[in-house]
Short mmCIF file of C-alpha atoms in Angstrom, two decimals:
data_model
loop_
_atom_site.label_atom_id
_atom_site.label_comp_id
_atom_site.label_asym_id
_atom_site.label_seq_id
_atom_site.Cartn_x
_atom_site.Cartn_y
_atom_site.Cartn_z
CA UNK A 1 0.00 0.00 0.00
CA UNK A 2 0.89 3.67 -0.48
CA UNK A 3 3.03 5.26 2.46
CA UNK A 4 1.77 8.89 3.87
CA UNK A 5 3.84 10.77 1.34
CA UNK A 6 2.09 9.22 -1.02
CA UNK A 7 -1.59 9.09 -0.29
CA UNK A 8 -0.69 12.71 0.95
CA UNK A 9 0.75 14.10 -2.73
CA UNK A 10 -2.09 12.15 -4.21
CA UNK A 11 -5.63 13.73 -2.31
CA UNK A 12 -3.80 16.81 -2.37
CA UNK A 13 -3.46 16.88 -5.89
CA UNK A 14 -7.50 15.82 -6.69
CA UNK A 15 -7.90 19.30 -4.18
CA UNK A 16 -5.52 21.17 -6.37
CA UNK A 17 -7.42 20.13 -9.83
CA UNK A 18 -11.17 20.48 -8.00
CA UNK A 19 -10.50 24.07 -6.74
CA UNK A 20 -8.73 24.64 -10.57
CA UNK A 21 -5.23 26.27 -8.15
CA UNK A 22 -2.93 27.94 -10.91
CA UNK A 23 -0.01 25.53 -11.73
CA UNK A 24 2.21 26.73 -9.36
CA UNK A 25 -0.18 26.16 -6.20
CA UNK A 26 1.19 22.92 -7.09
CA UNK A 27 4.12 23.82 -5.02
CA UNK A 28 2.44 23.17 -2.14
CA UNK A 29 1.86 19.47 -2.36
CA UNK A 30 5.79 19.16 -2.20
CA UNK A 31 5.28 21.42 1.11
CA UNK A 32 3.13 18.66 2.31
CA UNK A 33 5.47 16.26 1.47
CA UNK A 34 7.96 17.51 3.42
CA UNK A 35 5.48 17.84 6.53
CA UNK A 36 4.73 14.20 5.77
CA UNK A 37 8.15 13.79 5.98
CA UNK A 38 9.97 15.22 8.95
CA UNK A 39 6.57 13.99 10.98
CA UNK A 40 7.39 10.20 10.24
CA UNK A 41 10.69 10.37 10.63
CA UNK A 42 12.12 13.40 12.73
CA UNK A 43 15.73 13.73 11.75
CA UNK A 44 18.67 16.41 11.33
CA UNK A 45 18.28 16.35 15.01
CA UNK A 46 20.28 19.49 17.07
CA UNK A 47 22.13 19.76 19.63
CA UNK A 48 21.24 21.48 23.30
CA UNK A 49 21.83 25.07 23.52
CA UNK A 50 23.38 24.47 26.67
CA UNK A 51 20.92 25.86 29.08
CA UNK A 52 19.35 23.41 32.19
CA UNK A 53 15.94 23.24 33.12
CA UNK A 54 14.86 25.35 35.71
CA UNK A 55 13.49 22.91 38.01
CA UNK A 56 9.69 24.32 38.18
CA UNK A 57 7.49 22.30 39.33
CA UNK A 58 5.34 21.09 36.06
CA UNK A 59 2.06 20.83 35.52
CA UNK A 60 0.05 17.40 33.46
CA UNK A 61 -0.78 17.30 29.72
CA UNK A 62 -2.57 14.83 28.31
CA UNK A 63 -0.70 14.11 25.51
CA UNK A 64 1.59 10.91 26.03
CA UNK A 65 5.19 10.48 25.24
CA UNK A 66 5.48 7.77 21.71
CA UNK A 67 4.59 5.00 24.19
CA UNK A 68 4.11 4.03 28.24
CA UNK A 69 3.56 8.11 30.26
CA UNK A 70 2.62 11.24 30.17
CA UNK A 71 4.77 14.05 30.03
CA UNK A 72 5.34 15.29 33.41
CA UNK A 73 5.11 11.92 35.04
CA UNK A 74 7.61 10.77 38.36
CA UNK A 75 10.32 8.75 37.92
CA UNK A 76 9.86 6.59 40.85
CA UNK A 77 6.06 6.34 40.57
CA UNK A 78 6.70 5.18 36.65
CA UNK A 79 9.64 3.00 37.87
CA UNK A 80 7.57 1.43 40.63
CA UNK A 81 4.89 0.58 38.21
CA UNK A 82 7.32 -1.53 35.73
CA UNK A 83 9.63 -2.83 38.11
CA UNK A 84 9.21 -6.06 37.48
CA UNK A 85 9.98 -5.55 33.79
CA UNK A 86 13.01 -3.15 34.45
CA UNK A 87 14.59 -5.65 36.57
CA UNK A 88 14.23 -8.71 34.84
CA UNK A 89 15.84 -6.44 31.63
CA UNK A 90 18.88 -5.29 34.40
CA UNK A 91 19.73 -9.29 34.49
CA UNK A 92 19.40 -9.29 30.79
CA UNK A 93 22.49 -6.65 30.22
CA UNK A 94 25.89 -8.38 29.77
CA UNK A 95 28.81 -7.17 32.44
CA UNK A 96 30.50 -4.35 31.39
CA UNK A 97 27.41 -2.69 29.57
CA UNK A 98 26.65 0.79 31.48
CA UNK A 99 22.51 0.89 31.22
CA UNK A 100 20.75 3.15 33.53
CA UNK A 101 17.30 2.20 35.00
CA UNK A 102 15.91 5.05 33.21
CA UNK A 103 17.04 3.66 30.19
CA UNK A 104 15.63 0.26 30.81
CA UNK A 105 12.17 1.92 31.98
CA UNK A 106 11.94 3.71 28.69
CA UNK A 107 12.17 0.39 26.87
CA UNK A 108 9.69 -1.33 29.51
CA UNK A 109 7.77 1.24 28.55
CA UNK A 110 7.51 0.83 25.06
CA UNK A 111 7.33 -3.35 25.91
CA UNK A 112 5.03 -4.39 28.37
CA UNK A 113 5.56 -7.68 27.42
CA UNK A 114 8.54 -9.14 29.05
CA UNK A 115 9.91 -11.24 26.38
CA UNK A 116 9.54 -8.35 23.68
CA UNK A 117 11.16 -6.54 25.54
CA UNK A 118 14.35 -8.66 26.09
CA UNK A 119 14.30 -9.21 22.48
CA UNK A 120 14.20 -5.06 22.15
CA UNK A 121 16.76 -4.61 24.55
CA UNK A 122 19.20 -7.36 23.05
CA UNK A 123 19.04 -5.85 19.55
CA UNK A 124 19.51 -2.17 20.96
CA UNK A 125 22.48 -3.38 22.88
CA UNK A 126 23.92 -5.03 19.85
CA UNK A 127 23.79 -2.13 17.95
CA UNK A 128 25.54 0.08 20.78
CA UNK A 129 28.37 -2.22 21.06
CA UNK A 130 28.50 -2.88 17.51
CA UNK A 131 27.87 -0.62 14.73
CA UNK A 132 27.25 2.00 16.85
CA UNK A 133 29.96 2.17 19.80
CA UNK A 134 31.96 4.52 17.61
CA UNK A 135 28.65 6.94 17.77
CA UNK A 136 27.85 6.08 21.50
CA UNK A 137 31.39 6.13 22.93
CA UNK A 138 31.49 9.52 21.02
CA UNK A 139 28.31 10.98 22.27
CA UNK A 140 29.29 9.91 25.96
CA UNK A 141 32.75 11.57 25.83
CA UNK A 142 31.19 14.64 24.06
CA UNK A 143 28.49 14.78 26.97
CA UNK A 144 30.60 14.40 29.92
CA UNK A 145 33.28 17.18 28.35
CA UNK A 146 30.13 19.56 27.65
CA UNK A 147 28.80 19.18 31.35
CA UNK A 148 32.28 19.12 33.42
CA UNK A 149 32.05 22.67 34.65
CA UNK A 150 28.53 22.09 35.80
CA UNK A 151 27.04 24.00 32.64
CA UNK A 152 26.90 22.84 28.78
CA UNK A 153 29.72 23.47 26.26
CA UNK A 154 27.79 23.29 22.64
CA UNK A 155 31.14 23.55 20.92
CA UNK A 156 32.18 20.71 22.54
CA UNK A 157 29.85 18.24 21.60
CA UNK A 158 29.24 19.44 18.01
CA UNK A 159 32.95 19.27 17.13
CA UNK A 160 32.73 15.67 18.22
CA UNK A 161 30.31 14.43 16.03
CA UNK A 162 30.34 12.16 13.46
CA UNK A 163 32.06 13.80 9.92
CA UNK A 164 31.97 17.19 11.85
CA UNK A 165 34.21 18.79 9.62
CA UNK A 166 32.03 18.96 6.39
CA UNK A 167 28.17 18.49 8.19
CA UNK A 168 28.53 21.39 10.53
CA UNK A 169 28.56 24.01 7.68
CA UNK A 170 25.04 22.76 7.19
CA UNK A 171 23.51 21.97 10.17
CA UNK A 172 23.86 24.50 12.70
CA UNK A 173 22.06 26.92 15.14
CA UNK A 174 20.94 28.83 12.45
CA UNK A 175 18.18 25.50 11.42
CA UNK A 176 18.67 23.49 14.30
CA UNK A 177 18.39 23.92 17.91
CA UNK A 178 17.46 21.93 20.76
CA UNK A 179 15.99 24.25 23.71
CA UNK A 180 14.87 23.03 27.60
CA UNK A 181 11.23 23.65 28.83
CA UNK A 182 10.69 24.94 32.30
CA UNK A 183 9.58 21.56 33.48
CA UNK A 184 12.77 19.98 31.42
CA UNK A 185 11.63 18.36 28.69
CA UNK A 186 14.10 19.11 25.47
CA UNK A 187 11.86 20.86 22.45
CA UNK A 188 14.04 20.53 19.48
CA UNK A 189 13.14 23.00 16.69
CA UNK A 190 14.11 22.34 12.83
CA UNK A 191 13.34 24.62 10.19
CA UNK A 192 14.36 22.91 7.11
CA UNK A 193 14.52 25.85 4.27
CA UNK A 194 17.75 27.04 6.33
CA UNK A 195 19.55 23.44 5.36
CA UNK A 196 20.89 23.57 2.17
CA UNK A 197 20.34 19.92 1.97
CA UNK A 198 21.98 19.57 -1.94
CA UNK A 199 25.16 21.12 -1.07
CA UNK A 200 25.45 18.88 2.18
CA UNK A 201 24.66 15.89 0.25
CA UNK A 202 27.13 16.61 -2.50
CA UNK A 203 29.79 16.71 0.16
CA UNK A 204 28.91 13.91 2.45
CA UNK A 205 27.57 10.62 1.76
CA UNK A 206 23.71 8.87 2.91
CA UNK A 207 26.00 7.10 5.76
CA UNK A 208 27.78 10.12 6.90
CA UNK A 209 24.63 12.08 7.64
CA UNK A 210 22.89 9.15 9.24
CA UNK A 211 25.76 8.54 11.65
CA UNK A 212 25.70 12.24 12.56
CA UNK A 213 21.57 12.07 13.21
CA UNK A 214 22.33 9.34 15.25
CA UNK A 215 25.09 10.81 17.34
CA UNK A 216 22.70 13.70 17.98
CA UNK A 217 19.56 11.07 18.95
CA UNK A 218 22.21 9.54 21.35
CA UNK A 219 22.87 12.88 23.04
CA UNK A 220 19.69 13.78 23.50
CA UNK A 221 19.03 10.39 24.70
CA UNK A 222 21.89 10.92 27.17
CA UNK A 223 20.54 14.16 28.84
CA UNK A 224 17.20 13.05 28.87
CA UNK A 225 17.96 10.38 30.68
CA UNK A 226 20.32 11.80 32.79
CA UNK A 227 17.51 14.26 33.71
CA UNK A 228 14.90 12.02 35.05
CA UNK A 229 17.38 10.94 37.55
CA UNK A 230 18.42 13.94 38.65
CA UNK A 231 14.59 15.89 38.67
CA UNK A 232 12.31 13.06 39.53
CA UNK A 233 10.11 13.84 36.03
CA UNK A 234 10.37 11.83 33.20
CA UNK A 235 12.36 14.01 30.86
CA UNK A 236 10.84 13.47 27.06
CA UNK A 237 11.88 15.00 23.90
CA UNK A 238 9.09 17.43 21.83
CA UNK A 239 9.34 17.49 18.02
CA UNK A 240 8.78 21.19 16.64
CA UNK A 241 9.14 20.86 13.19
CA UNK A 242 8.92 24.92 11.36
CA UNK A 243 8.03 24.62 8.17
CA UNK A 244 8.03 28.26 7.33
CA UNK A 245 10.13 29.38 4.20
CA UNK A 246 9.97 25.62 2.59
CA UNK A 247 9.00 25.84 -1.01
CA UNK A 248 10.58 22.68 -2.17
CA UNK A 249 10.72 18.79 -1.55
CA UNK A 250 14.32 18.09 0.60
CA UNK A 251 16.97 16.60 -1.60
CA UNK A 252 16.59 12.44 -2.18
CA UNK A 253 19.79 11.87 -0.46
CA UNK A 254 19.19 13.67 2.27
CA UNK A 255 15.82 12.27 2.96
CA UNK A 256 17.62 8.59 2.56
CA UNK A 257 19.66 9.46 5.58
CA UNK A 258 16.76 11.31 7.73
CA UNK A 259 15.08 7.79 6.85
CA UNK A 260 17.39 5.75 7.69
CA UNK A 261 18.44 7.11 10.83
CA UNK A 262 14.85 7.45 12.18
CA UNK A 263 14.02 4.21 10.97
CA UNK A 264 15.81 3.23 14.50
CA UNK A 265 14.39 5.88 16.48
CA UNK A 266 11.90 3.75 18.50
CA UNK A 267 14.18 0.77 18.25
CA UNK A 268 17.18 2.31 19.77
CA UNK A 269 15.59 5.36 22.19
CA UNK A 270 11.55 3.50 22.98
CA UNK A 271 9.45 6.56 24.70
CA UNK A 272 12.04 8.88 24.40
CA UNK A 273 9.99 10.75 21.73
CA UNK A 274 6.91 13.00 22.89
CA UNK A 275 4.48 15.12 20.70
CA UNK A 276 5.26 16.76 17.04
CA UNK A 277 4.67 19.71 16.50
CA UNK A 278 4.18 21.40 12.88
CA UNK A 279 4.85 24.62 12.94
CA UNK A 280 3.48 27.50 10.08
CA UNK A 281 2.24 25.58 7.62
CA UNK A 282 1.61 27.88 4.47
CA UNK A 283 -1.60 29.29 4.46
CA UNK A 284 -3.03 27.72 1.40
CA UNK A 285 -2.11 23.98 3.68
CA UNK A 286 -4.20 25.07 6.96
CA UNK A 287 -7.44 24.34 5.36
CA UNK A 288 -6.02 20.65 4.49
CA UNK A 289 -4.95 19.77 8.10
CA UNK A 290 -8.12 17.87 8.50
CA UNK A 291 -6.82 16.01 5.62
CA UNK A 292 -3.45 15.23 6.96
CA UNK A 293 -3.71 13.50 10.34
CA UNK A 294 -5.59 10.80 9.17
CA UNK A 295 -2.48 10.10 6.30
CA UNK A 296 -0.65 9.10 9.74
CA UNK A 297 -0.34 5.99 11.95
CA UNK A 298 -2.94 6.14 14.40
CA UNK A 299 0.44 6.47 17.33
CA UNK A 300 1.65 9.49 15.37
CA UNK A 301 -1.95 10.99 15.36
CA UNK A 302 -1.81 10.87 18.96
CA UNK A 303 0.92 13.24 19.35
CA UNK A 304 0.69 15.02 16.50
CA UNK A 305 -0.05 18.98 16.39
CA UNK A 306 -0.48 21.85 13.40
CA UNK A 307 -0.13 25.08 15.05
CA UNK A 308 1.25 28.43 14.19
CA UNK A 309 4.16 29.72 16.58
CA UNK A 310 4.12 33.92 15.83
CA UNK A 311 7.52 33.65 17.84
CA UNK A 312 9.22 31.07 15.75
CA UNK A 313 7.59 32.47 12.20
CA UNK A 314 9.11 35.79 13.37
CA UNK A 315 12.68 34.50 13.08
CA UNK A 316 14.46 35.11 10.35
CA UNK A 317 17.30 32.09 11.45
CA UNK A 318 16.85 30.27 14.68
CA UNK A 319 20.11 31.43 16.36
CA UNK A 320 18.24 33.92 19.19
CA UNK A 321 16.57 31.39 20.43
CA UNK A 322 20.61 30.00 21.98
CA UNK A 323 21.88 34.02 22.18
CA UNK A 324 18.69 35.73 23.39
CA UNK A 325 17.32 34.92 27.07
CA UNK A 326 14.16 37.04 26.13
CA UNK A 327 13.77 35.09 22.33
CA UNK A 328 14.11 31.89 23.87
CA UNK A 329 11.56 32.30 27.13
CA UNK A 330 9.02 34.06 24.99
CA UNK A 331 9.24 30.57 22.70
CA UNK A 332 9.56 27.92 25.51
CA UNK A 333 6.33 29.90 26.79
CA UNK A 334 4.75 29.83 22.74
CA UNK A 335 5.63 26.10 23.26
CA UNK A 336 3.71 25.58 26.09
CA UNK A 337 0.43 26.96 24.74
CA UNK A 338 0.45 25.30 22.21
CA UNK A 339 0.73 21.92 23.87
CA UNK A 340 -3.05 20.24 24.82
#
């Protein structure tokens, strides 16, 4: 059957021919590919701008993480409720494997079954001491370096990534950006007309830029982890996808590696994810939204928002939102809003 990009392109076009939209309306179904796109498989994912949560205390949504909690929800409480599963998955890791029991909830999580769970765990752990160790030993050192004054050195963790040298003239603060919430979830923002994605992809191969999305899954991973343990709240990471200044499908390549890199998402970071956001859709796409979310797995519907963010929109590159206390609260507070 025909994936979401597909069946997307294809009603959007029967809309295009019934209203009789001028030829180059037509631009706008490749829009809507793209939001098809970077909804099913998040990727070019950022880097934190180096700021900590503030440690407020948070208040419930009702919109669930990818699988297993809310966002806001205890550690302990959600530990205490899967124990059984977490601990039969703690005599499943082989000595000399670091995982912590926040890691091993999120995958209990995702699991409830024990076995599936084992067998999630096992191919997860496979990866990370096989084709990925380079990318999580990486990530690991990168973290630790970032975090050893007791604040977050961005410089530090982007030089390590994976072919650093050529990527990083692509993918930078300017169209990435990973930002903290009050209550310390990680909202990482994307606004894909600011990646040249052709010139990238002429200078670095499918596998380079999947490794790099990876490294950057694997330090968000890291924090989020990290802070469940230390804040007692289940630390998930929000999707905000901006799709403002997009006027063209991304680049083949390119969406080969944001494919194949979140094709492991859920395998290698279960409930990790929380909601997508789709930020400033084109005006002649809000009318089709009703269209849209049914194009979706019923588990991305769940989490799945169209909004308009003024704050974001009103950015001509994302870089305030790192440099500019007052850009980035009045966004983290846009954010919130427009959260159920």
């Amino acid at each position: 059957p025909p994936g979401p990009i597909a069946q997307l392109t294809a009603q959007l076009i029967c809309l295009v021919r019934v209203r009789n939209m001028r030829p180059s309306n037509l631009a706008a179904v490749a829009v809507a590919g793209l939001v098809a796109l970077v909804t099913c498989a998040p990727g070019a994912e950022a880097f934190l701008d180096g700021r900590t949560a503030a440690g407020r205390k948070t208040s419930s949504s009702r919109l669930q993480a990818a699988t297993g909690y809310k966002l806001g929800a205890k550690t302990t409480g959600t530990l205490l409720n899967n124990r059984y599963v977490v601990e039969t998955l703690e005599s499943a890791v082989p000595d000399g494997v670091k995982m912590s029991e926040v890691a091993l909830l999120r995958f209990a999580l995702a699991f409830p079954d024990v076995k599936e769970a084992e067998r999630a765990l096992k191919s997860a752990l496979s990866w990370r001491r096989g084709a990925g160790k380079n990318i999580v030993d990486s990530a690991a050192e990168a973290v630790a370096t970032a975090t050893a004054n007791g604040g977050w050195d961005n410089e530090a963790v982007r030089d390590a990534a994976p072919h650093a040298a050529i990527i990083n003239k692509y993918i930078g603060p300017k169209s990435v950006i990973t930002l903290s919430t009050d209550d310390g979830d990680l909202v990482y923002v994307i606004r894909a007309s600011a990646i040249d994605d052709k010139k990238l992809m002429d200078e670095a191969t499918v596998e380079q830029v999947c490794d790099f999305f990876l490294y950057a899954k694997e330090v968000h991973n890291l924090v989020a982890n990290a802070r469940s343990e230390q804040t007692g709240r289940m630390c998930s990471v929000i999707f905000a996808n901006d799709i403002s200044g997009v006027r063209k499908a991304p680049d083949r390549r390119f969406s080969k590696a944001l494919t194949s890199s979140s094709d492991r998402y859920e395998d290698l970071y279960p409930s990790l994810a929380g909601p997508t956001m789709i930020l400033n859709l084109p005006f002649v796409l809000q009318a089709f939204v009703g269209l849209l979310k049914p194009l979706f797995p019923k588990s991305v519907q769940e989490r799945l928002v169209f909004k308009r963010a003024p704050v974001l929109a009103g950015l001509t590159e994302l870089t305030p939102l790192a440099t500019s206390e007052r850009t980035k609260t009045s966004f983290v507070k846009e954010v919130k809003t427009l959260l159920p």
